[in-house]
Each structure stands twice: as C-alpha cells, then as structure tokens.
mmCIF file of C-alpha atoms in Angstrom:
data_model
loop_
_atom_site.group_PDB
_atom_site.id
_atom_site.type_symbol
_atom_site.label_atom_id
_atom_site.label_comp_id
_atom_site.label_asym_id
_atom_site.label_seq_id
_atom_site.Cartn_x
_atom_site.Cartn_y
_atom_site.Cartn_z
ATOM 1 C CA MET A 1 -14.240 -18.370 9.662
ATOM 2 C CA SER A 2 -17.615 -19.519 8.282
ATOM 3 C CA GLU A 3 -17.286 -17.429 5.157
ATOM 4 C CA VAL A 4 -14.428 -16.799 2.804
ATOM 5 C CA TYR A 5 -14.150 -13.375 1.176
ATOM 6 C CA ASP A 6 -12.829 -12.909 -2.303
ATOM 7 C CA VAL A 7 -10.862 -9.893 -1.163
ATOM 8 C CA LEU A 8 -10.074 -8.612 2.323
ATOM 9 C CA ILE A 9 -8.724 -5.052 2.384
ATOM 10 C CA ILE A 10 -6.777 -4.012 5.465
ATOM 11 C CA GLY A 11 -7.144 -0.246 5.871
ATOM 12 C CA GLY A 12 -9.781 2.326 4.979
ATOM 13 C CA GLY A 13 -7.701 5.147 3.514
ATOM 14 C CA ALA A 14 -7.535 6.311 -0.086
ATOM 15 C CA GLY A 15 -5.735 3.149 -1.262
ATOM 16 C CA GLY A 16 -8.049 0.773 0.555
ATOM 17 C CA LEU A 17 -11.249 2.540 -0.441
ATOM 18 C CA SER A 18 -10.173 2.807 -4.084
ATOM 19 C CA ALA A 19 -9.463 -0.943 -4.080
ATOM 20 C CA GLY A 20 -12.896 -1.465 -2.500
ATOM 21 C CA VAL A 21 -14.616 0.399 -5.338
ATOM 22 C CA TYR A 22 -12.923 -1.728 -7.987
ATOM 23 C CA CYS A 23 -13.433 -4.983 -6.108
ATOM 24 C CA GLY A 24 -17.083 -4.262 -5.393
ATOM 25 C CA ARG A 25 -17.794 -3.202 -8.943
ATOM 26 C CA GLY A 26 -16.062 -6.401 -10.064
ATOM 27 C CA LYS A 27 -18.676 -8.439 -8.164
ATOM 28 C CA MET A 28 -16.176 -9.714 -5.644
ATOM 29 C CA LYS A 29 -17.216 -10.340 -2.080
ATOM 30 C CA THR A 30 -15.160 -7.683 -0.339
ATOM 31 C CA LEU A 31 -14.495 -6.734 3.280
ATOM 32 C CA VAL A 32 -12.632 -3.631 4.468
ATOM 33 C CA LEU A 33 -11.112 -3.907 7.918
ATOM 34 C CA GLU A 34 -10.565 -0.476 9.465
ATOM 35 C CA GLY A 35 -8.448 0.202 12.493
ATOM 36 C CA SER A 36 -10.058 3.527 13.360
ATOM 37 C CA ALA A 37 -13.590 4.836 13.694
ATOM 38 C CA ARG A 38 -13.057 7.471 11.008
ATOM 39 C CA THR A 39 -12.884 6.313 7.377
ATOM 40 C CA GLY A 40 -10.210 7.885 5.226
ATOM 41 C CA GLY A 41 -6.816 7.344 6.825
ATOM 42 C CA GLN A 42 -4.328 10.230 6.684
ATOM 43 C CA CYS A 43 -6.361 12.004 3.993
ATOM 44 C CA ALA A 44 -9.232 12.416 6.431
ATOM 45 C CA LYS A 45 -6.891 14.521 8.589
ATOM 46 C CA THR A 46 -6.051 16.988 5.802
ATOM 47 C CA ASN A 47 -8.078 20.138 5.797
ATOM 48 C CA GLU A 48 -7.302 21.466 2.299
ATOM 49 C CA LEU A 49 -6.992 19.262 -0.779
ATOM 50 C CA GLU A 50 -6.002 21.060 -3.948
ATOM 51 C CA ASN A 51 -4.142 18.498 -6.069
ATOM 52 C CA TYR A 52 -6.628 15.674 -6.603
ATOM 53 C CA PRO A 53 -7.524 15.761 -10.311
ATOM 54 C CA GLY A 54 -11.095 16.879 -11.002
ATOM 55 C CA ILE A 55 -11.667 18.011 -7.406
ATOM 56 C CA VAL A 56 -10.979 21.730 -7.591
ATOM 57 C CA GLU A 57 -11.687 22.397 -3.945
ATOM 58 C CA SER A 58 -12.407 19.979 -1.104
ATOM 59 C CA THR A 59 -11.370 18.883 2.351
ATOM 60 C CA GLY A 60 -9.773 15.514 2.934
ATOM 61 C CA PRO A 61 -12.669 14.205 5.046
ATOM 62 C CA ALA A 62 -15.207 15.271 2.392
ATOM 63 C CA LEU A 63 -13.345 13.416 -0.371
ATOM 64 C CA MET A 64 -12.962 10.291 1.761
ATOM 65 C CA ASP A 65 -16.690 10.368 2.530
ATOM 66 C CA LYS A 66 -17.255 10.185 -1.233
ATOM 67 C CA PHE A 67 -14.864 7.267 -1.537
ATOM 68 C CA ARG A 68 -16.802 5.468 1.233
ATOM 69 C CA GLU A 69 -20.117 6.257 -0.451
ATOM 70 C CA HIS A 70 -18.787 4.780 -3.684
ATOM 71 C CA CYS A 71 -17.824 1.562 -1.854
ATOM 72 C CA ASP A 72 -21.271 1.376 -0.265
ATOM 73 C CA LYS A 73 -22.868 1.621 -3.701
ATOM 74 C CA PHE A 74 -21.158 -1.601 -4.756
ATOM 75 C CA GLY A 75 -21.922 -3.562 -1.608
ATOM 76 C CA VAL A 76 -18.494 -3.480 0.062
ATOM 77 C CA GLU A 77 -18.643 -4.591 3.697
ATOM 78 C CA PHE A 78 -16.900 -2.685 6.510
ATOM 79 C CA GLN A 79 -15.839 -3.879 9.945
ATOM 80 C CA ARG A 80 -13.628 -2.507 12.737
ATOM 81 C CA GLY A 81 -10.531 -4.458 13.648
ATOM 82 C CA MET A 82 -6.774 -4.071 14.265
ATOM 83 C CA VAL A 83 -4.924 -6.749 12.346
ATOM 84 C CA SER A 84 -2.193 -8.605 14.250
ATOM 85 C CA GLY A 85 -1.265 -11.349 11.780
ATOM 86 C CA LEU A 86 -1.385 -12.536 8.174
ATOM 87 C CA LYS A 87 -0.479 -15.989 6.897
ATOM 88 C CA MET A 88 -1.234 -18.411 4.115
ATOM 89 C CA ALA A 89 -3.857 -20.999 5.088
ATOM 90 C CA GLU A 90 -3.127 -24.728 4.938
ATOM 91 C CA ASP A 91 -4.733 -25.039 1.502
ATOM 92 C CA GLY A 92 -2.022 -22.799 0.032
ATOM 93 C CA PHE A 93 -4.591 -20.464 -1.502
ATOM 94 C CA THR A 94 -6.737 -18.698 1.075
ATOM 95 C CA LYS A 95 -5.176 -16.351 3.632
ATOM 96 C CA ASP A 96 -5.862 -16.135 7.347
ATOM 97 C CA VAL A 97 -6.104 -12.585 8.718
ATOM 98 C CA THR A 98 -6.138 -12.366 12.524
ATOM 99 C CA THR A 99 -7.185 -9.320 14.516
ATOM 100 C CA LYS A 100 -6.023 -8.390 18.008
ATOM 101 C CA ASP A 101 -9.262 -9.615 19.569
ATOM 102 C CA GLY A 102 -8.574 -13.090 18.158
ATOM 103 C CA THR A 103 -11.027 -12.987 15.266
ATOM 104 C CA VAL A 104 -9.788 -14.840 12.168
ATOM 105 C CA TYR A 105 -11.004 -13.842 8.696
ATOM 106 C CA GLN A 106 -10.340 -15.837 5.571
ATOM 107 C CA ALA A 107 -9.951 -14.456 2.062
ATOM 108 C CA LYS A 108 -8.740 -15.625 -1.306
ATOM 109 C CA SER A 109 -6.702 -12.452 -1.655
ATOM 110 C CA VAL A 110 -5.639 -9.646 0.644
ATOM 111 C CA ILE A 111 -4.864 -5.994 -0.115
ATOM 112 C CA VAL A 112 -2.791 -4.258 2.579
ATOM 113 C CA ALA A 113 -3.522 -0.540 2.650
ATOM 114 C CA THR A 114 -2.637 0.301 6.245
ATOM 115 C CA GLY A 115 -0.877 3.556 5.406
ATOM 116 C CA ALA A 116 1.697 5.241 7.612
ATOM 117 C CA ASN A 117 1.611 7.230 10.841
ATOM 118 C CA PRO A 118 3.451 10.446 11.719
ATOM 119 C CA ARG A 119 7.061 9.861 12.650
ATOM 120 C CA ILE A 120 7.994 10.456 16.296
ATOM 121 C CA LEU A 121 11.501 11.931 16.583
ATOM 122 C CA GLY A 122 11.980 11.058 20.219
ATOM 123 C CA ILE A 123 12.851 14.634 21.213
ATOM 124 C CA LYS A 124 13.028 15.105 24.959
ATOM 125 C CA GLY A 125 9.521 16.026 26.124
ATOM 126 C CA GLU A 126 7.823 14.929 22.860
ATOM 127 C CA ARG A 127 6.003 11.915 24.245
ATOM 128 C CA GLU A 128 5.428 13.555 27.634
ATOM 129 C CA PHE A 129 3.591 16.501 26.064
ATOM 130 C CA THR A 130 1.742 14.684 23.277
ATOM 131 C CA ALA A 131 -1.855 15.976 23.393
ATOM 132 C CA LYS A 132 -0.631 18.551 25.906
ATOM 133 C CA GLY A 133 0.776 20.951 23.359
ATOM 134 C CA VAL A 134 2.551 18.541 21.010
ATOM 135 C CA ALA A 135 0.413 17.678 17.977
ATOM 136 C CA TYR A 136 0.747 15.812 14.648
ATOM 137 C CA CYS A 137 -2.476 16.811 12.870
ATOM 138 C CA ALA A 138 -3.336 20.408 12.028
ATOM 139 C CA THR A 139 -6.882 19.598 10.963
ATOM 140 C CA CYS A 140 -7.530 17.742 14.218
ATOM 141 C CA ASP A 141 -5.953 20.210 16.638
ATOM 142 C CA ALA A 142 -5.679 23.670 15.074
ATOM 143 C CA GLU A 143 -8.713 25.042 16.899
ATOM 144 C CA PHE A 144 -7.065 24.311 20.278
ATOM 145 C CA PHE A 145 -4.316 26.807 19.420
ATOM 146 C CA GLU A 146 -6.477 29.705 18.290
ATOM 147 C CA ASP A 147 -4.712 33.073 18.725
ATOM 148 C CA LEU A 148 -1.624 31.315 20.202
ATOM 149 C CA ASP A 149 1.983 31.112 19.054
ATOM 150 C CA ILE A 150 3.303 27.779 17.806
ATOM 151 C CA ILE A 151 6.435 26.020 16.534
ATOM 152 C CA VAL A 152 6.341 23.717 13.456
ATOM 153 C CA VAL A 153 9.062 21.121 12.988
ATOM 154 C CA GLY A 154 9.756 20.091 9.373
ATOM 155 C CA SER A 155 9.983 21.697 5.932
ATOM 156 C CA GLY A 156 8.423 19.186 3.525
ATOM 157 C CA ASN A 157 5.165 19.635 1.654
ATOM 158 C CA THR A 158 3.076 18.496 4.596
ATOM 159 C CA ALA A 159 4.874 20.793 7.045
ATOM 160 C CA VAL A 160 4.539 23.816 4.792
ATOM 161 C CA GLU A 161 0.940 23.212 3.717
ATOM 162 C CA GLU A 162 -0.172 22.535 7.276
ATOM 163 C CA SER A 163 1.666 25.643 8.503
ATOM 164 C CA VAL A 164 -0.270 27.768 6.025
ATOM 165 C CA PHE A 165 -3.505 26.146 7.195
ATOM 166 C CA LEU A 166 -2.605 26.770 10.860
ATOM 167 C CA THR A 167 -2.240 30.502 10.223
ATOM 168 C CA LYS A 168 -6.025 30.636 9.910
ATOM 169 C CA PHE A 169 -6.183 29.888 13.616
ATOM 170 C CA VAL A 170 -2.964 30.784 15.391
ATOM 171 C CA ASN A 171 -1.273 34.112 16.042
ATOM 172 C CA SER A 172 2.086 33.046 14.595
ATOM 173 C CA VAL A 173 4.007 30.050 13.203
ATOM 174 C CA ARG A 174 7.764 29.625 13.517
ATOM 175 C CA MET A 175 9.083 26.806 11.303
ATOM 176 C CA VAL A 176 12.253 25.060 12.491
ATOM 177 C CA VAL A 177 14.207 24.010 9.376
ATOM 178 C CA LEU A 178 17.346 21.883 9.145
ATOM 179 C CA HIS A 179 18.636 23.557 6.016
ATOM 180 C CA ASP A 180 20.282 26.825 5.091
ATOM 181 C CA GLU A 181 18.140 29.917 4.767
ATOM 182 C CA GLY A 182 15.768 29.717 1.824
ATOM 183 C CA THR A 183 16.100 25.941 1.407
ATOM 184 C CA MET A 184 13.121 23.696 2.188
ATOM 185 C CA ASP A 185 12.107 20.164 1.231
ATOM 186 C CA ALA A 186 8.681 21.270 -0.032
ATOM 187 C CA ASP A 187 7.946 21.927 -3.707
ATOM 188 C CA ARG A 188 8.293 25.478 -5.044
ATOM 189 C CA THR A 189 4.588 26.309 -4.989
ATOM 190 C CA ALA A 190 4.265 25.343 -1.331
ATOM 191 C CA GLN A 191 7.425 27.250 -0.411
ATOM 192 C CA GLU A 192 6.156 30.420 -2.075
ATOM 193 C CA GLN A 193 2.895 30.185 -0.132
ATOM 194 C CA ALA A 194 4.768 29.927 3.151
ATOM 195 C CA LEU A 195 7.281 32.664 2.390
ATOM 196 C CA ALA A 196 4.485 35.039 1.389
ATOM 197 C CA ASN A 197 2.517 34.432 4.597
ATOM 198 C CA ASP A 198 3.068 37.217 7.157
ATOM 199 C CA LYS A 199 2.267 34.885 10.059
ATOM 200 C CA ILE A 200 5.060 32.424 9.209
ATOM 201 C CA SER A 201 8.687 32.969 10.136
ATOM 202 C CA PHE A 202 11.675 30.584 9.968
ATOM 203 C CA ILE A 203 14.462 29.389 12.230
ATOM 204 C CA TRP A 204 17.090 28.068 9.806
ATOM 205 C CA ASN A 205 19.887 25.506 10.293
ATOM 206 C CA SER A 206 18.269 24.307 13.484
ATOM 207 C CA THR A 207 16.666 21.422 15.346
ATOM 208 C CA VAL A 208 14.484 21.204 18.440
ATOM 209 C CA GLU A 209 16.507 19.780 21.296
ATOM 210 C CA GLU A 210 13.803 19.749 23.938
ATOM 211 C CA ILE A 211 10.126 20.496 24.395
ATOM 212 C CA CYS A 212 9.528 22.163 27.740
ATOM 213 C CA GLY A 213 6.556 22.817 29.984
ATOM 214 C CA ASP A 214 4.740 22.072 33.206
ATOM 215 C CA GLU A 215 1.331 20.545 32.597
ATOM 216 C CA LEU A 216 1.282 22.005 29.069
ATOM 217 C CA VAL A 217 3.976 23.012 26.587
ATOM 218 C CA ASN A 218 5.331 26.474 27.247
ATOM 219 C CA GLY A 219 8.653 26.490 25.366
ATOM 220 C CA VAL A 220 11.328 24.791 23.330
ATOM 221 C CA ARG A 221 15.110 24.643 23.330
ATOM 222 C CA ILE A 222 16.521 25.005 19.793
ATOM 223 C CA LYS A 223 20.043 24.133 18.646
ATOM 224 C CA ASN A 224 21.746 25.937 15.774
ATOM 225 C CA LEU A 225 23.512 23.241 13.753
ATOM 226 C CA LYS A 226 26.283 25.534 12.538
ATOM 227 C CA THR A 227 27.233 27.278 15.778
ATOM 228 C CA GLY A 228 26.024 24.691 18.304
ATOM 229 C CA GLU A 229 24.307 27.503 20.224
ATOM 230 C CA ILE A 230 21.152 26.495 22.092
ATOM 231 C CA THR A 231 18.438 29.125 22.565
ATOM 232 C CA GLU A 232 15.151 29.046 24.408
ATOM 233 C CA HIS A 233 11.917 30.117 22.811
ATOM 234 C CA ASP A 234 8.479 30.564 24.369
ATOM 235 C CA THR A 235 5.676 28.728 22.537
ATOM 236 C CA ASP A 236 2.183 27.444 23.225
ATOM 237 C CA GLY A 237 2.494 24.349 21.079
ATOM 238 C CA VAL A 238 4.651 22.251 18.791
ATOM 239 C CA PHE A 239 3.388 20.615 15.579
ATOM 240 C CA MET A 240 5.541 17.778 14.245
ATOM 241 C CA PHE A 241 5.553 17.165 10.460
ATOM 242 C CA VAL A 242 8.697 15.099 9.802
ATOM 243 C CA GLY A 243 7.521 12.168 7.709
ATOM 244 C CA THR A 244 5.738 8.915 8.405
ATOM 245 C CA VAL A 245 6.328 5.348 9.581
ATOM 246 C CA PRO A 246 4.499 2.494 7.803
ATOM 247 C CA ASN A 247 1.961 0.417 9.717
ATOM 248 C CA THR A 248 3.470 -2.956 8.921
ATOM 249 C CA ASP A 249 4.479 -4.527 12.253
ATOM 250 C CA PHE A 250 2.010 -7.358 11.670
ATOM 251 C CA LEU A 251 3.684 -8.181 8.357
ATOM 252 C CA GLU A 252 7.134 -8.982 9.760
ATOM 253 C CA GLY A 253 8.103 -12.389 8.370
ATOM 254 C CA ALA A 254 5.013 -12.577 6.168
ATOM 255 C CA VAL A 255 5.986 -10.418 3.192
ATOM 256 C CA GLU A 256 9.216 -8.756 2.117
ATOM 257 C CA LEU A 257 9.689 -5.244 3.487
ATOM 258 C CA ASN A 258 12.162 -2.406 2.898
ATOM 259 C CA ARG A 259 12.660 -0.118 5.890
ATOM 260 C CA GLY A 260 9.215 -1.260 6.959
ATOM 261 C CA TYR A 261 7.494 -0.412 3.670
ATOM 262 C CA ILE A 262 6.046 -3.191 1.507
ATOM 263 C CA LYS A 263 8.055 -4.178 -1.559
ATOM 264 C CA VAL A 264 5.632 -4.538 -4.486
ATOM 265 C CA ASP A 265 5.875 -5.204 -8.223
ATOM 266 C CA ASP A 266 4.149 -3.278 -10.973
ATOM 267 C CA LYS A 267 0.884 -5.134 -10.185
ATOM 268 C CA MET A 268 1.185 -4.251 -6.475
ATOM 269 C CA GLY A 269 1.994 -7.899 -5.751
ATOM 270 C CA THR A 270 4.032 -8.745 -2.657
ATOM 271 C CA SER A 271 6.316 -11.710 -1.959
ATOM 272 C CA MET A 272 3.286 -13.689 -0.763
ATOM 273 C CA PRO A 273 1.068 -14.845 -3.659
ATOM 274 C CA GLY A 274 -2.355 -13.282 -3.511
ATOM 275 C CA VAL A 275 -1.316 -10.487 -1.143
ATOM 276 C CA PHE A 276 -1.050 -6.979 -2.566
ATOM 277 C CA GLY A 277 -0.043 -3.572 -1.230
ATOM 278 C CA ALA A 278 -1.666 -0.181 -1.904
ATOM 279 C CA GLY A 279 -1.027 3.402 -0.852
ATOM 280 C CA ASP A 280 1.470 4.982 1.523
ATOM 281 C CA VAL A 281 2.433 1.605 3.019
ATOM 282 C CA ASN A 282 4.199 0.649 -0.221
ATOM 283 C CA ASP A 283 7.892 1.243 -0.815
ATOM 284 C CA LYS A 284 7.590 3.961 -3.441
ATOM 285 C CA TRP A 285 8.715 7.446 -4.349
ATOM 286 C CA LEU A 286 5.534 9.580 -4.146
ATOM 287 C CA ARG A 287 2.937 9.274 -1.414
ATOM 288 C CA GLN A 288 -0.185 11.272 -2.334
ATOM 289 C CA VAL A 289 -3.926 10.637 -2.285
ATOM 290 C CA VAL A 290 -4.007 10.250 -6.058
ATOM 291 C CA THR A 291 -1.169 7.731 -6.115
ATOM 292 C CA ALA A 292 -2.770 5.739 -3.302
ATOM 293 C CA ALA A 293 -6.007 5.614 -5.285
ATOM 294 C CA GLY A 294 -4.097 4.397 -8.321
ATOM 295 C CA ASP A 295 -2.362 1.720 -6.283
ATOM 296 C CA GLY A 296 -5.716 0.539 -4.971
ATOM 297 C CA ALA A 297 -7.171 0.229 -8.456
ATOM 298 C CA ILE A 298 -4.185 -1.784 -9.706
ATOM 299 C CA ALA A 299 -4.177 -4.044 -6.636
ATOM 300 C CA ALA A 300 -7.920 -4.735 -7.004
ATOM 301 C CA VAL A 301 -7.643 -5.734 -10.643
ATOM 302 C CA ALA A 302 -4.569 -7.821 -9.935
ATOM 303 C CA ALA A 303 -6.400 -9.567 -7.072
ATOM 304 C CA GLU A 304 -9.304 -10.421 -9.371
ATOM 305 C CA ARG A 305 -6.906 -11.862 -11.952
ATOM 306 C CA TYR A 306 -5.066 -13.826 -9.276
ATOM 307 C CA ILE A 307 -8.275 -15.418 -7.988
ATOM 308 C CA ALA A 308 -9.459 -16.285 -11.503
ATOM 309 C CA GLU A 309 -6.066 -17.819 -12.338
ATOM 310 C CA GLU A 310 -5.886 -19.854 -9.143
ATOM 311 C CA GLU A 311 -9.429 -21.167 -9.436
ATOM 312 C CA HIS A 312 -8.893 -22.073 -13.097
ATOM 313 C CA TRP A 313 -5.651 -23.877 -12.185
ATOM 314 C CA SER A 314 -7.290 -25.801 -9.374
ATOM 315 C CA HIS A 315 -10.296 -26.851 -11.434
ATOM 316 C CA SER A 316 -8.447 -27.578 -14.685
ATOM 317 C CA VAL A 317 -5.272 -29.276 -13.329
ATOM 318 C CA LEU A 318 -5.137 -30.053 -9.618
ATOM 319 C CA GLU A 319 -8.658 -31.490 -9.362
ATOM 320 C CA ALA A 320 -8.712 -33.100 -12.825
ATOM 321 C CA LYS A 321 -9.479 -36.822 -12.857
ATOM 322 C CA GLU A 322 -7.495 -37.370 -16.028
ATOM 323 C CA ASP A 323 -3.943 -36.445 -17.005
ATOM 324 C CA ARG A 324 -3.356 -32.866 -18.158
ATOM 325 C CA LEU A 325 -0.608 -31.345 -20.329
ATOM 326 C CA VAL A 326 0.251 -27.881 -19.042
ATOM 327 C CA ALA A 327 2.060 -25.616 -21.484
ATOM 328 C CA PHE A 328 3.865 -22.611 -20.017
ATOM 329 C CA TRP A 329 4.249 -20.313 -22.973
ATOM 330 C CA ASN A 330 4.553 -16.728 -24.163
ATOM 331 C CA PRO A 331 2.456 -15.594 -27.133
ATOM 332 C CA LEU A 332 5.227 -13.187 -28.148
ATOM 333 C CA ASP A 333 7.755 -16.035 -28.353
ATOM 334 C CA LYS A 334 8.139 -17.690 -31.766
ATOM 335 C CA GLN A 335 9.159 -21.056 -30.345
ATOM 336 C CA SER A 336 6.079 -20.991 -28.085
ATOM 337 C CA LEU A 337 3.769 -20.403 -31.041
ATOM 338 C CA GLU A 338 5.308 -23.260 -33.020
ATOM 339 C CA LEU A 339 5.086 -25.593 -30.029
ATOM 340 C CA MET A 340 1.415 -24.876 -29.296
ATOM 341 C CA SER A 341 0.298 -26.018 -32.736
ATOM 342 C CA GLN A 342 2.248 -29.283 -32.496
ATOM 343 C CA LEU A 343 1.246 -29.892 -28.900
ATOM 344 C CA GLU A 344 -2.492 -29.474 -29.426
ATOM 345 C CA THR A 345 -2.417 -31.778 -32.473
ATOM 346 C CA ARG A 346 -0.585 -34.561 -30.655
ATOM 347 C CA ALA A 347 -2.606 -34.177 -27.468
ATOM 348 C CA GLU A 348 -5.839 -34.528 -29.389
ATOM 349 C CA ALA A 349 -4.545 -37.709 -30.984
ATOM 350 C CA HIS A 350 -3.884 -39.114 -27.503
ATOM 351 C CA SER A 351 -7.168 -37.785 -26.032
ATOM 352 C CA LEU A 352 -5.294 -35.486 -23.645
ATOM 353 C CA LYS A 353 -6.401 -31.989 -22.719
ATOM 354 C CA VAL A 354 -3.941 -29.090 -22.878
ATOM 355 C CA VAL A 355 -4.048 -26.309 -20.299
ATOM 356 C CA THR A 356 -2.125 -23.166 -21.279
ATOM 357 C CA ILE A 357 -0.422 -20.758 -18.878
ATOM 358 C CA ASP A 358 0.440 -17.416 -20.449
ATOM 359 C CA THR A 359 3.618 -16.373 -18.625
ATOM 360 C CA TYR A 360 3.581 -12.965 -20.310
ATOM 361 C CA LYS A 361 0.430 -12.075 -18.350
ATOM 362 C CA SER A 362 1.389 -13.728 -15.072
ATOM 363 C CA ARG A 363 4.341 -15.565 -13.600
ATOM 364 C CA ASN A 364 2.446 -16.665 -10.474
ATOM 365 C CA ILE A 365 1.964 -20.373 -11.297
ATOM 366 C CA ALA A 366 5.135 -20.558 -13.430
ATOM 367 C CA ASP A 367 7.229 -19.382 -10.449
ATOM 368 C CA ARG A 368 5.537 -21.947 -8.203
ATOM 369 C CA TYR A 369 6.802 -24.711 -10.456
ATOM 370 C CA GLU A 370 10.155 -23.029 -11.005
ATOM 371 C CA ILE A 371 9.660 -22.527 -14.747
ATOM 372 C CA THR A 372 12.781 -20.812 -16.013
ATOM 373 C CA GLN A 373 12.660 -21.655 -19.699
ATOM 374 C CA ILE A 374 9.817 -20.837 -22.061
ATOM 375 C CA PRO A 375 8.180 -22.849 -23.494
ATOM 376 C CA THR A 376 7.989 -25.676 -20.952
ATOM 377 C CA VAL A 377 5.429 -28.495 -20.927
ATOM 378 C CA ILE A 378 4.548 -30.586 -17.853
ATOM 379 C CA ARG A 379 2.342 -33.630 -17.741
ATOM 380 C CA PHE A 380 0.214 -33.705 -14.552
ATOM 381 C CA ARG A 381 -1.504 -36.680 -12.981
ATOM 382 C CA ASP A 382 -3.679 -36.415 -9.852
ATOM 383 C CA GLY A 383 -2.456 -32.842 -9.352
ATOM 384 C CA GLU A 384 1.234 -33.811 -9.362
ATOM 385 C CA ALA A 385 3.893 -33.086 -11.949
ATOM 386 C CA LEU A 386 4.732 -36.356 -13.698
ATOM 387 C CA LYS A 387 7.152 -35.329 -16.455
ATOM 388 C CA ARG A 388 8.646 -32.029 -17.583
ATOM 389 C CA ILE A 389 10.244 -31.038 -20.878
ATOM 390 C CA GLU A 390 11.810 -27.602 -21.467
ATOM 391 C CA ALA A 391 11.878 -26.000 -24.918
ATOM 392 C CA PRO A 392 10.934 -29.399 -26.449
ATOM 393 C CA SER A 393 11.804 -30.423 -29.974
ATOM 394 C CA ALA A 394 9.287 -32.490 -31.955
ATOM 395 C CA GLU A 395 11.094 -35.671 -30.886
ATOM 396 C CA LYS A 396 11.285 -34.690 -27.231
ATOM 397 C CA LEU A 397 7.602 -33.715 -27.245
ATOM 398 C CA GLU A 398 6.717 -37.315 -28.009
ATOM 399 C CA GLU A 399 8.146 -38.385 -24.622
ATOM 400 C CA LEU A 400 5.144 -36.758 -22.937
ATOM 401 C CA PHE A 401 2.847 -39.261 -24.550
#
C-alpha cells in the first residue's frame, strides 16, 4: 500500500480497457487488475466481430489487442490479481481493493469492469462433462470438434452467431430451442443466417434434460415441453449459450446490486462514492462490446471529475485554517443566482471566502451533507459544519456572519 493510484480498474475486458485509455490519456495514475492471463474478457473469446463501428472485419482477440495497445501508449499499468474485497478506507476518500493472495491496493477511485461469465444451467451431467464435451466458448473449443456432430443450447444472438461459426469446423449443429418453431431470441439478421445454413437444424419446444457419456460426452436426453416426451440423441459435444452471470461476488455488501448486476446512474456511479461500474457487469439492457466501451469512457471521465471535486473540497474546506462559507447552488435556478451575488458581497465585507458547489453537475458532496433544498449555505469551521441556512432570505443570510 505504498502508493495510491488515481484509478484502479478491476477487469481487462472492453469496458475496463476503454476506461484505461481515457484515464491514461487524462494523466491519471491508472492500474488495471486482470483476473486472467488473456486481456480482453468475453470479447477475446469471440471469433467474428461484425458490429463494432469502424471495424468492418475483425476477431475479438485482435480488437482487444488494439485496446490493450492503446492503454500501453498512455502508460496504464497492468497486474494479475483476483479481487476478493472492496471497501472505503478510513479516510473516507481512498478505497482499499484486496486480492485473494492478500495484496491490498489503494486508489482514489475504482472502476469495476469484471464482466460476466457463461451461465451454468445445472443440467445433469453438465459439470461432470465440462471440458469433456461440454463447452461454453466456440472460439476456444471449436477445433476440438472438427467433423463431429454437436448440440447447441440457446437461441439468443450469442447462441446463433456461435452456431454459425461452429459450422466452419463441425459436421452438424442441432440447436435446442425453448420456443415454438421459427421463434428465437436472436435478432432477425442472426436468425436468417442460421436458418440459411445447411449445417444447422433445430429441435423446437425442447430442453436438454441430461448430458450423457462415459469419459466423454456421447449423447443427450431431450424433453419436448409440449408433449413431455423424452428422446435420446447421439452427439459428440454440447455447447451452452444461455446467458451470463455477473462477476460481483466480492461486491456483496459494498455496492447496491440487482440480481448480481451493479446498479449505476447515468455517470456509471454506484452506491459507493468514487466507485463506478462499466460493461457487462452493469445492470443494463444491452451488453455489447460497443456499449461496454462507452460505459468505460463515461466511468473514466466521471472518476476524474470525482477525484478533482474531492481534492478541491478537502483543500478548500476541510483543511482550511479559516472559516468557509459553502454555497450549494444550481446555475439554472433563479434564486441561486440572486443569492450568489448577495453572498459574495457580504462575505467579502466580512473577509470570508465562499466555496461554491454546483449541484447541477454533481450531487456527491451535497448528498453527503444531506442537502435537499437549493440554494443552501453552510458555514464551516475546522472542517465541521457550524451553521446551515436553506433558501436564505437577505435577513436570514446575515445570521451566517
């Protein structure tokens, strides 16, 4: 804990690396903690990438290598480590980030970009045959199934796109779909690609009841949801593409979560001041590489503003040797504008300095002091609130002096 980083980014996927670029370019001392040896998160496991603006054709790993190169250009540091805990330090500003090996890092702000992992359904035989015929990443494992017949579970964009990719290697793909014939969760373009592919067939209105095998997968038992009939099908492998689970176990009790995903505001701020979320780990509607990159950019800029605001507050108010008048105001509020002119004139006459907090830009400090009415003026002495007046009239304002 000898050094304190401006920003510590947990996770090296699209969201984390995008945040790294913005933080590094903003001259902030930045560390990215990665949990895996391969930079890029889930994107690095995607073979074909066709919907990242400006990148007409690329693989996920190739794009993530460019993200990493961009971070390196701006001096972003990288270290390996699995985070096990996050808490506010005793000073109420810096955050302590603890890894599973006991190392503690300190940072003025933290951006959590830990992403999400493939969901495990808990089908009988799923865990037993993982890496023995059950797979979750087409890019990683497709070559092991060359010229074989496989089952794919799921019908969302990922399931369909990865099924199309798998047809470059395997003999056949049978997709097990919950819905009625012709109905999938994927977008229309992806559906059309799958339906037009001669190597892909569909088992509708069905779920996989059991994955069977000896040392390796050799079959599945499939249940028809309408008839209840269970049929057995030979297969050499099962690929599972049924959504993701956020990597947020270490955040339990630290920030507010929704079904495990981080609840964030429009600036990617969490319930803990100075901690931001970015990418697939956030509670949001669309999880794509481009949205993760956007989240990372917003979180990085918000982190920079947070640090600047906190350091200004500490220097101008908490550490001030003389009394300070702090005006919580909104430049769009008429009463605030009228107050500021009066306040500055009277403060000057009493040799007092006025510190302004624009609540339109940020509610961080205002919320800390439970400011509910704008404008509000507080007189501070030795870093403590001495007297508060809400929406003061000219007569009330005089009480501060």
